[in-house]
GROMACS .gro file of C-alpha atoms in nm:
model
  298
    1UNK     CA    1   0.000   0.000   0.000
    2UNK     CA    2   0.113   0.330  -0.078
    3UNK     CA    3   0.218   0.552   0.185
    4UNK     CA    4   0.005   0.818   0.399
    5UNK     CA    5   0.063   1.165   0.342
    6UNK     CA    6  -0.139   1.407   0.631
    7UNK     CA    7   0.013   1.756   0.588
    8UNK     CA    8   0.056   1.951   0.919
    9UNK     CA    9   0.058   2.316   0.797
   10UNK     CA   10  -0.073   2.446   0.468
   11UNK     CA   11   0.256   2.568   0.340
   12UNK     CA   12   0.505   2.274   0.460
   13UNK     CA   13   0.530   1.987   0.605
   14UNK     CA   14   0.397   1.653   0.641
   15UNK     CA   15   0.382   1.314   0.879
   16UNK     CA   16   0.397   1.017   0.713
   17UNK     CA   17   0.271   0.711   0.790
   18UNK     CA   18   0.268   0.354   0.695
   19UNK     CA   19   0.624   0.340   0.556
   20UNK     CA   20   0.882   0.046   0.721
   21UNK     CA   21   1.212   0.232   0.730
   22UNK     CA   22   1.365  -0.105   0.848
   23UNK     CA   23   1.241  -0.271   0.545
   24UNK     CA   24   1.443  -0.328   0.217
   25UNK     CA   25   1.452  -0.068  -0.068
   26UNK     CA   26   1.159   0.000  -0.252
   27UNK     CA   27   1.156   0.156  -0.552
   28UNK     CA   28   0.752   0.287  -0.545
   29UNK     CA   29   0.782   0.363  -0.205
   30UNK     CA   30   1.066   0.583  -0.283
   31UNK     CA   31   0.937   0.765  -0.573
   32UNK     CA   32   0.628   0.854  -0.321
   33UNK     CA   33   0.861   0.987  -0.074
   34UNK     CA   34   1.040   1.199  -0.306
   35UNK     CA   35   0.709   1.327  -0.443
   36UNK     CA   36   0.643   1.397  -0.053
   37UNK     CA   37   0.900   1.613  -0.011
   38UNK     CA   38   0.908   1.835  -0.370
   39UNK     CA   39   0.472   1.898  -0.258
   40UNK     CA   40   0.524   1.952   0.123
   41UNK     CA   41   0.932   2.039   0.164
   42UNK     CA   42   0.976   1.888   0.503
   43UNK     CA   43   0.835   1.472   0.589
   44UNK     CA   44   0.815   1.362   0.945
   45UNK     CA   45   0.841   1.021   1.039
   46UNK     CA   46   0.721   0.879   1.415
   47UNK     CA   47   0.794   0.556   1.604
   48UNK     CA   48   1.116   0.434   1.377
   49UNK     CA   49   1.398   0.242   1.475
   50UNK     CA   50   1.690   0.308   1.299
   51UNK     CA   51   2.049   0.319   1.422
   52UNK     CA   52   2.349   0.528   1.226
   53UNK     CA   53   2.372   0.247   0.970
   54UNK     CA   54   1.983   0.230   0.884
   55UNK     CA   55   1.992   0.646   0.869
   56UNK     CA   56   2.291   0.631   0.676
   57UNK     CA   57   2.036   0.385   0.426
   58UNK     CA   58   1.736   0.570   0.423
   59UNK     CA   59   1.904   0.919   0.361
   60UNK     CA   60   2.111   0.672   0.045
   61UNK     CA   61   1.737   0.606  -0.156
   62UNK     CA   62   1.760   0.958  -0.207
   63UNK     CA   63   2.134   0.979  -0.393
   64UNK     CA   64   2.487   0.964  -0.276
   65UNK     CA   65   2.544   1.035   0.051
   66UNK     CA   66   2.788   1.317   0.169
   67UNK     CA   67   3.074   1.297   0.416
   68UNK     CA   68   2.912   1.457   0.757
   69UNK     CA   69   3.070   1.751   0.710
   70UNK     CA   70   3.382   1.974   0.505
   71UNK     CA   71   3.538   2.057   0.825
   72UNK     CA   72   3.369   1.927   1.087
   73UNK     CA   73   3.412   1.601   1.206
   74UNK     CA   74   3.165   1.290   1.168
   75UNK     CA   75   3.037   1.107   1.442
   76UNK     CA   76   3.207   0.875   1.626
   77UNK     CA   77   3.244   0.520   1.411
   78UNK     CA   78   3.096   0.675   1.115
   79UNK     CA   79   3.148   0.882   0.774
   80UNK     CA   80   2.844   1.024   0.733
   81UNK     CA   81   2.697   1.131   1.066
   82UNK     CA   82   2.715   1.451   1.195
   83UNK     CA   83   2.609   1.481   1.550
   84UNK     CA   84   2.413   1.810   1.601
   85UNK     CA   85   2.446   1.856   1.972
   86UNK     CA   86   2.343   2.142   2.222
   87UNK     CA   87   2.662   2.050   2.421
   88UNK     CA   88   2.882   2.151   2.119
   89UNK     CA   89   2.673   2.404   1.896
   90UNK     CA   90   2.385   2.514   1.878
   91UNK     CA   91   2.218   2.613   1.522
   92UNK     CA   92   2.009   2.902   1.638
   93UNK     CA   93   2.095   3.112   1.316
   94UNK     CA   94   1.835   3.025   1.038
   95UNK     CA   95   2.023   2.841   0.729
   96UNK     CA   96   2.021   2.636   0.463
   97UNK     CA   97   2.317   2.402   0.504
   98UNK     CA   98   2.658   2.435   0.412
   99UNK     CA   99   2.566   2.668   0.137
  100UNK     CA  100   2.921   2.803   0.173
  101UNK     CA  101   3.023   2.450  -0.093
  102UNK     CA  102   2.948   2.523  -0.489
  103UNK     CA  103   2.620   2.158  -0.459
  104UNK     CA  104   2.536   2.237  -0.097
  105UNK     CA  105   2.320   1.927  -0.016
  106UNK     CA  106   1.992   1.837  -0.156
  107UNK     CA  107   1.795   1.636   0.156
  108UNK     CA  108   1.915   1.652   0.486
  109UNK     CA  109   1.748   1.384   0.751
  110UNK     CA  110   1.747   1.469   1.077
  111UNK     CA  111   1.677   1.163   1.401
  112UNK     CA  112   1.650   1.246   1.748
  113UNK     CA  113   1.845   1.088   1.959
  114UNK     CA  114   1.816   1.282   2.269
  115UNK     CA  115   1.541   1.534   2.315
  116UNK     CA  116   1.460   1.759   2.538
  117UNK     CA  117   1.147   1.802   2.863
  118UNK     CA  118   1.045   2.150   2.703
  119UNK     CA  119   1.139   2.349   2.398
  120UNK     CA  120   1.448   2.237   2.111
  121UNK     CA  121   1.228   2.265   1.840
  122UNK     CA  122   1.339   2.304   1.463
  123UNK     CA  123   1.202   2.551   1.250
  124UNK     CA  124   1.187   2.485   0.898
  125UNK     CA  125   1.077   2.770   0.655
  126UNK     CA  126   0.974   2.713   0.288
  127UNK     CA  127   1.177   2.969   0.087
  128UNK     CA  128   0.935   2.888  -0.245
  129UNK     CA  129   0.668   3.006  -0.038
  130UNK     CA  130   0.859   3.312   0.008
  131UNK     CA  131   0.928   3.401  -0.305
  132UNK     CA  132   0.574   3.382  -0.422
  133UNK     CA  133   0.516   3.618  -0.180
  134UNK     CA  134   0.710   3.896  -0.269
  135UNK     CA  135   0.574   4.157  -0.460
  136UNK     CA  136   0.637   4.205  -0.810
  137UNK     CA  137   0.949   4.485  -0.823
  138UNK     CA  138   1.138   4.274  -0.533
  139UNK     CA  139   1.073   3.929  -0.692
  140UNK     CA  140   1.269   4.099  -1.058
  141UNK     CA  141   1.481   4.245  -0.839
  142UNK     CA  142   1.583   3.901  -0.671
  143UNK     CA  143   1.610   3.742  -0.960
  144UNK     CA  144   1.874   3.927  -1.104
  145UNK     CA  145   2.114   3.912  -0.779
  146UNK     CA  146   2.364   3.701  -0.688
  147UNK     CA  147   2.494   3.630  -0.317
  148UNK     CA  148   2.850   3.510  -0.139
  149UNK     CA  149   2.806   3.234   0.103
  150UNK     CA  150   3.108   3.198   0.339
  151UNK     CA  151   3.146   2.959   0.654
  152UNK     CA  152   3.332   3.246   0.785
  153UNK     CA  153   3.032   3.315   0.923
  154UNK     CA  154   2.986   3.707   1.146
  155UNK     CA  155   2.665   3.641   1.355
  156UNK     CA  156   2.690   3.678   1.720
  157UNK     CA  157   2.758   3.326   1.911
  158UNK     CA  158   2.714   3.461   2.269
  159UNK     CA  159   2.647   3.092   2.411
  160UNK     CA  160   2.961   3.012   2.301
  161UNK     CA  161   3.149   3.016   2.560
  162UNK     CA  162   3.224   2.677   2.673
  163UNK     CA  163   3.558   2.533   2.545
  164UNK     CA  164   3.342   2.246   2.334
  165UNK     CA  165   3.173   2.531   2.175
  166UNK     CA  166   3.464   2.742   2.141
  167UNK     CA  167   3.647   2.445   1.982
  168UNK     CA  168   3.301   2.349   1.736
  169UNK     CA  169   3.357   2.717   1.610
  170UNK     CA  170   3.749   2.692   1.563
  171UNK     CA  171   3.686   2.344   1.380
  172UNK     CA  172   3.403   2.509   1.158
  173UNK     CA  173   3.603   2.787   0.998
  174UNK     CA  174   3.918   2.615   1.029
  175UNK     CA  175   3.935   2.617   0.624
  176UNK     CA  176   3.728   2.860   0.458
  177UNK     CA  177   3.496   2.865   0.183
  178UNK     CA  178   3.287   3.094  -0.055
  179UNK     CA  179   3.086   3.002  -0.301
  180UNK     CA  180   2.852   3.266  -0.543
  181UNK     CA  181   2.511   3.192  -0.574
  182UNK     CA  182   2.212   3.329  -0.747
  183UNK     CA  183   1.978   3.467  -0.478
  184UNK     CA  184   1.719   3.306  -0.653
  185UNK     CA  185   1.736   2.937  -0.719
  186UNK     CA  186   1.527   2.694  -0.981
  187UNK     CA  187   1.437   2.362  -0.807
  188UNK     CA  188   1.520   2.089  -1.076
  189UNK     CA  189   1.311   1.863  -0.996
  190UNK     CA  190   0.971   2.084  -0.937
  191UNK     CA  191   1.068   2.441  -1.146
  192UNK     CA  192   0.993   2.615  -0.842
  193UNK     CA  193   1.171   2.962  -0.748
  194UNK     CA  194   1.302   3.022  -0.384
  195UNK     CA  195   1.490   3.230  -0.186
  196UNK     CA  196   1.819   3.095  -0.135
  197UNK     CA  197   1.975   3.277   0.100
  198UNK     CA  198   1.969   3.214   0.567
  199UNK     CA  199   2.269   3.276   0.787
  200UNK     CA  200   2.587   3.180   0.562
  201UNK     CA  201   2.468   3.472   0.288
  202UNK     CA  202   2.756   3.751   0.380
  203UNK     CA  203   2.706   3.991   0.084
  204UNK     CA  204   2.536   4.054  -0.252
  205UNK     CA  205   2.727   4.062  -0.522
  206UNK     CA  206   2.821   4.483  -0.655
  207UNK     CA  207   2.677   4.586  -0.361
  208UNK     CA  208   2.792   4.721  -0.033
  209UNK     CA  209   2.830   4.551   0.283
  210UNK     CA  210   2.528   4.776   0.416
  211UNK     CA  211   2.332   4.743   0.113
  212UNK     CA  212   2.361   4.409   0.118
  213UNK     CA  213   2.251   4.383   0.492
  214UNK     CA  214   1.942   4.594   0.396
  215UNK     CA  215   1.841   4.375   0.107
  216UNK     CA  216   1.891   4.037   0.250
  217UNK     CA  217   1.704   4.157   0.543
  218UNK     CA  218   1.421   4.240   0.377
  219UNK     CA  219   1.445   3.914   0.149
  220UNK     CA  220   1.495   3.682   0.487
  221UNK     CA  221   1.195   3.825   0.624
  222UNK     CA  222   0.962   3.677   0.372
  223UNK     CA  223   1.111   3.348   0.440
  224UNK     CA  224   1.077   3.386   0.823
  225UNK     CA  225   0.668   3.484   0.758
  226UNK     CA  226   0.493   3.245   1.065
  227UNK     CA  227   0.285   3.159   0.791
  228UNK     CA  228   0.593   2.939   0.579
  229UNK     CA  229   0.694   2.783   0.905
  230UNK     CA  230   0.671   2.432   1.091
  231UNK     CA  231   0.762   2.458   1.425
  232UNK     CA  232   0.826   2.078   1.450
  233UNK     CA  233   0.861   1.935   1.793
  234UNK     CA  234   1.070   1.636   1.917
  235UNK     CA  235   0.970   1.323   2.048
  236UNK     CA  236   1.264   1.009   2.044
  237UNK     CA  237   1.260   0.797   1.756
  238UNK     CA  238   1.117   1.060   1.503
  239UNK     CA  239   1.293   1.113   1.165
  240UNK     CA  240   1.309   1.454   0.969
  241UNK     CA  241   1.351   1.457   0.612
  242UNK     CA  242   1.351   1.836   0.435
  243UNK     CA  243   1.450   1.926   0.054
  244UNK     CA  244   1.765   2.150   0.181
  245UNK     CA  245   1.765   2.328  -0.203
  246UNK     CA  246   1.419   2.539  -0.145
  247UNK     CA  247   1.394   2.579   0.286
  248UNK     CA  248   1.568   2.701   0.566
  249UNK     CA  249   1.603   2.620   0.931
  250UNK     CA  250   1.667   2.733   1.283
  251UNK     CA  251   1.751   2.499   1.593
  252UNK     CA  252   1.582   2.667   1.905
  253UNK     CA  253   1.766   2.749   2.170
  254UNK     CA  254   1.516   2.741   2.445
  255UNK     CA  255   1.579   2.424   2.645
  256UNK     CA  256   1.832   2.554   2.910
  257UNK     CA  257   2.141   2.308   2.965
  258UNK     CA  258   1.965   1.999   2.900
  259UNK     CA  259   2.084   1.791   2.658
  260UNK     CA  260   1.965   1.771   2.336
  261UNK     CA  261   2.096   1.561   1.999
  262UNK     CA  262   1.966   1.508   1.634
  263UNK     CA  263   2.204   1.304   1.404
  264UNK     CA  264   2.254   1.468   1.085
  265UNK     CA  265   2.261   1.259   0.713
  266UNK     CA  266   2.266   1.476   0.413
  267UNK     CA  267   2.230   1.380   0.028
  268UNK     CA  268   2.473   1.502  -0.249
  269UNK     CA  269   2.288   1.770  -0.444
  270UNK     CA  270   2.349   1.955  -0.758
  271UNK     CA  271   2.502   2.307  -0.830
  272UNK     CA  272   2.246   2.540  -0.805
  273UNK     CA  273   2.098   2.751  -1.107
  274UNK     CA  274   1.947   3.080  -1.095
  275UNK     CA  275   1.657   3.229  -1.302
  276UNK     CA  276   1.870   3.341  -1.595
  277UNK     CA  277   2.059   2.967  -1.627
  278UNK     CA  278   2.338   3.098  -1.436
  279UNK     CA  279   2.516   2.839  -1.265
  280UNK     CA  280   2.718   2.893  -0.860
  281UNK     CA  281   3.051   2.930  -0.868
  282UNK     CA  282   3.304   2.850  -0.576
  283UNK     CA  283   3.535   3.113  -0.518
  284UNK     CA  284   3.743   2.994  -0.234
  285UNK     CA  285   3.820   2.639  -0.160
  286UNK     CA  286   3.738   2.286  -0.265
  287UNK     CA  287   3.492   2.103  -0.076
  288UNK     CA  288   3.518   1.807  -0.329
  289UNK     CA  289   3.651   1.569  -0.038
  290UNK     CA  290   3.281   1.657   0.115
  291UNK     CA  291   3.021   1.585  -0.135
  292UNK     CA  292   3.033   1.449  -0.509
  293UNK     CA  293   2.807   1.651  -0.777
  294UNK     CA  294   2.469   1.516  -0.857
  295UNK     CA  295   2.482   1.564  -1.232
  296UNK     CA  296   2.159   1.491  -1.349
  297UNK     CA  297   1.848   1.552  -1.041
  298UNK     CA  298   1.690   1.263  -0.920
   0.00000   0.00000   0.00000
């Protein structure tokens, strides 16, 4: 039987239900998933059972898996696990991951692993939504700009002031990368526009620092409308799959010290394209050791 598909918000998101995770690959079941995610941006799964080694599997139906992370370390006994842990860092910037690489990655899946008595949620915006809601002027005006992403990254990490964070942040920028991307970017797979910008954009290309700062303000709040959000909550043994070319997302940081951990699995994606066929271009360092290309979307 095909799987079910309830959607929890108008704009994004969806549980499903009656898929086995544990079982072997299926092609139909697949191609339903992946139709899942290009409709509703973000799946949820409840009650699974999966170690590293099944996540690692589930995240692989969906294309080559990356490495867990250009600089960052994977988790223990793995490749392609990075642990996303309050202890270490905590993501309360929104983003759209390691956009900083020319093919940031296409899916990331998410499991929880520890979760917290109150608060931790993840936010997960859709940026298509976004862009159909800009007025006319700024949508022709996005689509003509281009941004820098850098993992030398300038937002304020107040928190950070344990040495494990301290370290995290060392480790993060520890080799740096830019990468030049249209501001606007064409889904392959669906032909939708979104905003592809969150918390690794530093500037817009021929413009000033504080011109950019004005523009992808404005831009970022469209994406951050409550109305393109699921505020997803976590229980243990959920999974979290969202399409990482058209969203962004934000870790909350309102769980005090306890401790909280998702494991991280992300999909090799293509390089990005903006509205006038324009492809990225990486402009400082090679993240090749990271992710392969995906060629031709699947």
């Amino acid at each position: 039987m095909p799987p079910t598909i309830r959607k929890l918000t108008s704009r994004i998101g969806a549980l499903v239900e009656g898929v086995d995770l544990a079982a072997p690959h299926n092609p139909s079941t697949i191609t339903a998933l992946r139709h899942a995610v290009n409709e509703h941006k973000a799946i949820v799964f409840d009650n699974v059972d999966l170690d590293n080694a099944a996540q690692e599997r589930v995240a692989g139906w969906f294309g080559d898996l990356t490495t867990a992370h250009p600089n960052v370390p994977a988790a223990d006994g793995t490749t392609n696990v990075l642990a996303v842990d309050g202890e270490t860092s905590k993501a309360n910037e929104w983003h759209t991951d390691v956009t900083f690489v020319l093919n940031p990655p296409q899916l990331t899946t998410l499991r929880s692993i520890v979760t917290t008595p109150y608060g931790g949620e993840t936010l997960i915006a859709n940026a298509a939504a976004a862009y159909r809601d800009l007025p006319e002027p700024l949508r022709a005006l996005a689509d003509s700009l281009r941004v820098v992403h850098t993992n030398q990254y300038d937002y304020a990490r107040p928190s950070a002031t344990t040495a494990q964070r301290l370290e995290y942040d060392r480790v993060f920028v520890s080799t740096p990368y830019e990468t030049e991307h249209p501001l606007v970017r064409v889904h392959p797979l669906t032909g939708e526009r979104g905003l592809f910008i969150g918390g690794f954009a530093k500037r817009i290309v021929g413009l000033s620092s504080s011109e950019s700062a004005e523009l992808l303000r404005i831009f970022q709040s469209y994406v951050t409308r409550p109305e393109n959000i699921l505020r997803w909550t976590w229980a243990p043994h959920q999974l979290l799959i969202f399409d990482n070319r058209i969203t962004q997302h934000y870790g909350v940081d309102n769980y005090d010290d306890h401790p909280r951990r998702l494991n991280r699995v992300t999909v090799a994606g293509d390089v990005p394209v903006g509205v006038d066929g324009h492809r990225s271009e990486q402009l400082v360092g090679d993240a090749s050791h990271y992710s392969t290309v995906l060629e031709v979307a699947a």
